[in-house]
PDB file of C-alpha atoms in Angstrom:
ATOM      1  CA  UNK A   1     -99.795  26.259 -63.096  1.00 70.00           C
ATOM      2  CA  UNK A   2     -99.237  22.938 -64.860  1.00 79.00           C
ATOM      3  CA  UNK A   3     -96.852  20.195 -63.861  1.00 80.00           C
ATOM      4  CA  UNK A   4     -93.872  19.323 -65.990  1.00 75.00           C
ATOM      5  CA  UNK A   5     -91.181  16.695 -66.350  1.00 78.00           C
ATOM      6  CA  UNK A   6     -87.988  16.964 -68.345  1.00 78.00           C
ATOM      7  CA  UNK A   7     -85.902  14.250 -69.955  1.00 79.00           C
ATOM      8  CA  UNK A   8     -83.272  13.987 -72.721  1.00 86.00           C
ATOM      9  CA  UNK A   9     -85.927  14.165 -75.445  1.00 89.00           C
ATOM     10  CA  UNK A  10     -87.770  17.243 -74.198  1.00 90.00           C
ATOM     11  CA  UNK A  11     -90.360  18.379 -71.714  1.00 88.00           C
ATOM     12  CA  UNK A  12     -93.703  16.846 -70.744  1.00 85.00           C
ATOM     13  CA  UNK A  13     -96.531  19.055 -69.459  1.00 88.00           C
ATOM     14  CA  UNK A  14     -99.196  17.498 -67.201  1.00 88.00           C
ATOM     15  CA  UNK A  15    -102.609  19.092 -66.602  1.00 90.00           C
ATOM     16  CA  UNK A  16    -103.866  19.373 -63.014  1.00 90.00           C
ATOM     17  CA  UNK A  17    -107.024  17.461 -63.969  1.00 90.00           C
ATOM     18  CA  UNK A  18    -104.961  14.437 -65.036  1.00 91.00           C
ATOM     19  CA  UNK A  19    -103.171  14.368 -61.694  1.00 93.00           C
ATOM     20  CA  UNK A  20    -106.498  14.827 -59.867  1.00 91.00           C
ATOM     21  CA  UNK A  21    -108.100  11.889 -61.707  1.00 90.00           C
ATOM     22  CA  UNK A  22    -105.107   9.637 -61.082  1.00 91.00           C
ATOM     23  CA  UNK A  23    -105.002  10.609 -57.401  1.00 93.00           C
ATOM     24  CA  UNK A  24    -108.764  10.096 -57.066  1.00 91.00           C
ATOM     25  CA  UNK A  25    -108.646   6.599 -58.519  1.00 90.00           C
ATOM     26  CA  UNK A  26    -105.640   5.717 -56.352  1.00 92.00           C
ATOM     27  CA  UNK A  27    -107.578   6.919 -53.295  1.00 92.00           C
ATOM     28  CA  UNK A  28    -110.631   4.833 -54.179  1.00 89.00           C
ATOM     29  CA  UNK A  29    -108.422   1.743 -54.060  1.00 91.00           C
ATOM     30  CA  UNK A  30    -107.698   2.339 -50.371  1.00 93.00           C
ATOM     31  CA  UNK A  31    -109.574   0.280 -47.797  1.00 93.00           C
ATOM     32  CA  UNK A  32    -112.203   2.224 -45.861  1.00 93.00           C
ATOM     33  CA  UNK A  33    -112.868   4.918 -48.438  1.00 92.00           C
ATOM     34  CA  UNK A  34    -116.405   4.798 -49.800  1.00 90.00           C
ATOM     35  CA  UNK A  35    -115.849   7.584 -52.312  1.00 87.00           C
ATOM     36  CA  UNK A  36    -115.047  11.194 -52.965  1.00 87.00           C
ATOM     37  CA  UNK A  37    -117.331  13.975 -51.786  1.00 86.00           C
ATOM     38  CA  UNK A  38    -118.645  17.089 -53.408  1.00 78.00           C
ATOM     39  CA  UNK A  39    -119.921  19.819 -51.098  1.00 63.00           C
ATOM     40  CA  UNK A  40    -123.061  21.699 -52.099  1.00 56.00           C
ATOM     41  CA  UNK A  41    -122.462  25.370 -51.370  1.00 53.00           C
ATOM     42  CA  UNK A  42    -126.208  25.972 -51.148  1.00 52.00           C
ATOM     43  CA  UNK A  43    -126.967  23.624 -48.250  1.00 53.00           C
ATOM     44  CA  UNK A  44    -123.519  22.412 -47.138  1.00 57.00           C
ATOM     45  CA  UNK A  45    -124.331  18.727 -47.681  1.00 56.00           C
ATOM     46  CA  UNK A  46    -121.646  16.302 -48.871  1.00 63.00           C
ATOM     47  CA  UNK A  47    -122.642  14.237 -51.897  1.00 67.00           C
ATOM     48  CA  UNK A  48    -120.969  10.992 -52.902  1.00 69.00           C
ATOM     49  CA  UNK A  49    -119.311  11.191 -56.329  1.00 67.00           C
ATOM     50  CA  UNK A  50    -119.298   8.166 -58.612  1.00 63.00           C
ATOM     51  CA  UNK A  51    -117.279   7.045 -61.632  1.00 62.00           C
ATOM     52  CA  UNK A  52    -115.497   9.716 -63.653  1.00 63.00           C
ATOM     53  CA  UNK A  53    -116.516  12.464 -61.207  1.00 73.00           C
ATOM     54  CA  UNK A  54    -113.904  11.475 -58.610  1.00 76.00           C
ATOM     55  CA  UNK A  55    -111.599  14.310 -59.643  1.00 79.00           C
ATOM     56  CA  UNK A  56    -114.188  16.814 -58.370  1.00 82.00           C
ATOM     57  CA  UNK A  57    -113.394  15.647 -54.836  1.00 86.00           C
ATOM     58  CA  UNK A  58    -109.669  16.259 -55.411  1.00 92.00           C
ATOM     59  CA  UNK A  59    -107.934  19.624 -55.678  1.00 92.00           C
ATOM     60  CA  UNK A  60    -104.374  19.777 -57.054  1.00 93.00           C
ATOM     61  CA  UNK A  61    -102.133  22.840 -56.711  1.00 94.00           C
ATOM     62  CA  UNK A  62     -98.679  23.016 -58.308  1.00 92.00           C
ATOM     63  CA  UNK A  63     -96.250  25.651 -57.040  1.00 90.00           C
ATOM     64  CA  UNK A  64     -93.355  27.354 -58.852  1.00 88.00           C
ATOM     65  CA  UNK A  65     -90.935  24.633 -57.755  1.00 88.00           C
ATOM     66  CA  UNK A  66     -93.067  21.932 -59.465  1.00 88.00           C
ATOM     67  CA  UNK A  67     -94.214  20.565 -56.073  1.00 92.00           C
ATOM     68  CA  UNK A  68     -97.739  19.244 -55.552  1.00 94.00           C
ATOM     69  CA  UNK A  69    -100.289  19.975 -52.847  1.00 96.00           C
ATOM     70  CA  UNK A  70    -103.326  17.701 -53.020  1.00 96.00           C
ATOM     71  CA  UNK A  71    -106.606  18.128 -51.117  1.00 95.00           C
ATOM     72  CA  UNK A  72    -109.001  15.172 -50.802  1.00 94.00           C
ATOM     73  CA  UNK A  73    -112.655  15.410 -49.762  1.00 92.00           C
ATOM     74  CA  UNK A  74    -113.620  11.853 -48.846  1.00 92.00           C
ATOM     75  CA  UNK A  75    -116.414   9.782 -47.361  1.00 91.00           C
ATOM     76  CA  UNK A  76    -115.256   6.899 -45.170  1.00 94.00           C
ATOM     77  CA  UNK A  77    -116.927   3.630 -44.238  1.00 94.00           C
ATOM     78  CA  UNK A  78    -118.633   3.370 -40.867  1.00 94.00           C
ATOM     79  CA  UNK A  79    -116.635   1.457 -38.262  1.00 93.00           C
ATOM     80  CA  UNK A  80    -113.132   1.979 -39.652  1.00 95.00           C
ATOM     81  CA  UNK A  81    -110.324   3.828 -37.897  1.00 95.00           C
ATOM     82  CA  UNK A  82    -110.239   7.179 -39.704  1.00 95.00           C
ATOM     83  CA  UNK A  83    -106.591   7.899 -38.864  1.00 95.00           C
ATOM     84  CA  UNK A  84    -105.515   4.514 -40.282  1.00 96.00           C
ATOM     85  CA  UNK A  85    -107.537   5.073 -43.465  1.00 96.00           C
ATOM     86  CA  UNK A  86    -105.968   8.531 -43.878  1.00 96.00           C
ATOM     87  CA  UNK A  87    -102.434   7.211 -43.291  1.00 96.00           C
ATOM     88  CA  UNK A  88    -103.059   4.522 -45.924  1.00 96.00           C
ATOM     89  CA  UNK A  89    -104.469   7.120 -48.339  1.00 96.00           C
ATOM     90  CA  UNK A  90    -101.443   9.389 -47.900  1.00 96.00           C
ATOM     91  CA  UNK A  91     -98.872   6.648 -48.474  1.00 96.00           C
ATOM     92  CA  UNK A  92    -100.741   5.125 -51.441  1.00 96.00           C
ATOM     93  CA  UNK A  93    -101.312   8.419 -53.235  1.00 95.00           C
ATOM     94  CA  UNK A  94     -97.813   9.728 -52.491  1.00 96.00           C
ATOM     95  CA  UNK A  95     -96.226   6.611 -53.982  1.00 95.00           C
ATOM     96  CA  UNK A  96     -98.575   6.496 -57.012  1.00 95.00           C
ATOM     97  CA  UNK A  97     -98.279  10.167 -57.962  1.00 94.00           C
ATOM     98  CA  UNK A  98     -94.530  10.406 -57.419  1.00 93.00           C
ATOM     99  CA  UNK A  99     -93.991   7.275 -59.552  1.00 93.00           C
ATOM    100  CA  UNK A 100     -96.274   8.541 -62.343  1.00 90.00           C
ATOM    101  CA  UNK A 101     -95.148  12.173 -62.511  1.00 87.00           C
ATOM    102  CA  UNK A 102     -91.672  12.226 -60.943  1.00 86.00           C
ATOM    103  CA  UNK A 103     -92.872  15.338 -59.037  1.00 90.00           C
ATOM    104  CA  UNK A 104     -92.513  15.868 -55.272  1.00 93.00           C
ATOM    105  CA  UNK A 105     -95.590  16.016 -53.075  1.00 94.00           C
ATOM    106  CA  UNK A 106     -95.352  18.854 -50.595  1.00 96.00           C
ATOM    107  CA  UNK A 107     -98.671  18.238 -48.806  1.00 96.00           C
ATOM    108  CA  UNK A 108    -101.675  15.932 -48.826  1.00 97.00           C
ATOM    109  CA  UNK A 109    -104.667  17.359 -46.960  1.00 97.00           C
ATOM    110  CA  UNK A 110    -107.639  15.127 -46.197  1.00 96.00           C
ATOM    111  CA  UNK A 111    -111.106  16.412 -45.332  1.00 94.00           C
ATOM    112  CA  UNK A 112    -113.461  13.688 -44.098  1.00 93.00           C
ATOM    113  CA  UNK A 113    -116.857  14.965 -45.236  1.00 89.00           C
ATOM    114  CA  UNK A 114    -118.999  12.057 -44.108  1.00 88.00           C
ATOM    115  CA  UNK A 115    -119.396   8.481 -42.956  1.00 91.00           C
ATOM    116  CA  UNK A 116    -121.488   5.869 -44.750  1.00 88.00           C
ATOM    117  CA  UNK A 117    -122.636   2.398 -43.817  1.00 87.00           C
ATOM    118  CA  UNK A 118    -121.639  -0.131 -46.467  1.00 77.00           C
ATOM    119  CA  UNK A 119    -124.154  -2.893 -47.190  1.00 68.00           C
TER     120      UNK A 119
END
């Protein structure tokens, strides 16, 4: 299902991929997040995604009521408080997506797939 917004001039339809890219870039701006992760089904190893691939670490589901559920697969920096990073991610993404789309976020689920040391 696609997201939509209505105004006096008509209706705007938003693809899930657009929301996923926007959410991914908003997440990368949060302190303590090294990047998004992609899980290899073959060997179960998390791989760090770079650049335009960030949306592959984000899954967006839109229900019938035009509410969003967003899943993040992230890699965090070594030595940071994971709960603080996740709280920051949730508040940043919730604000950014609700401002951009005018849609309600029902749930943000975060899966920490790995920890990396930053040089």
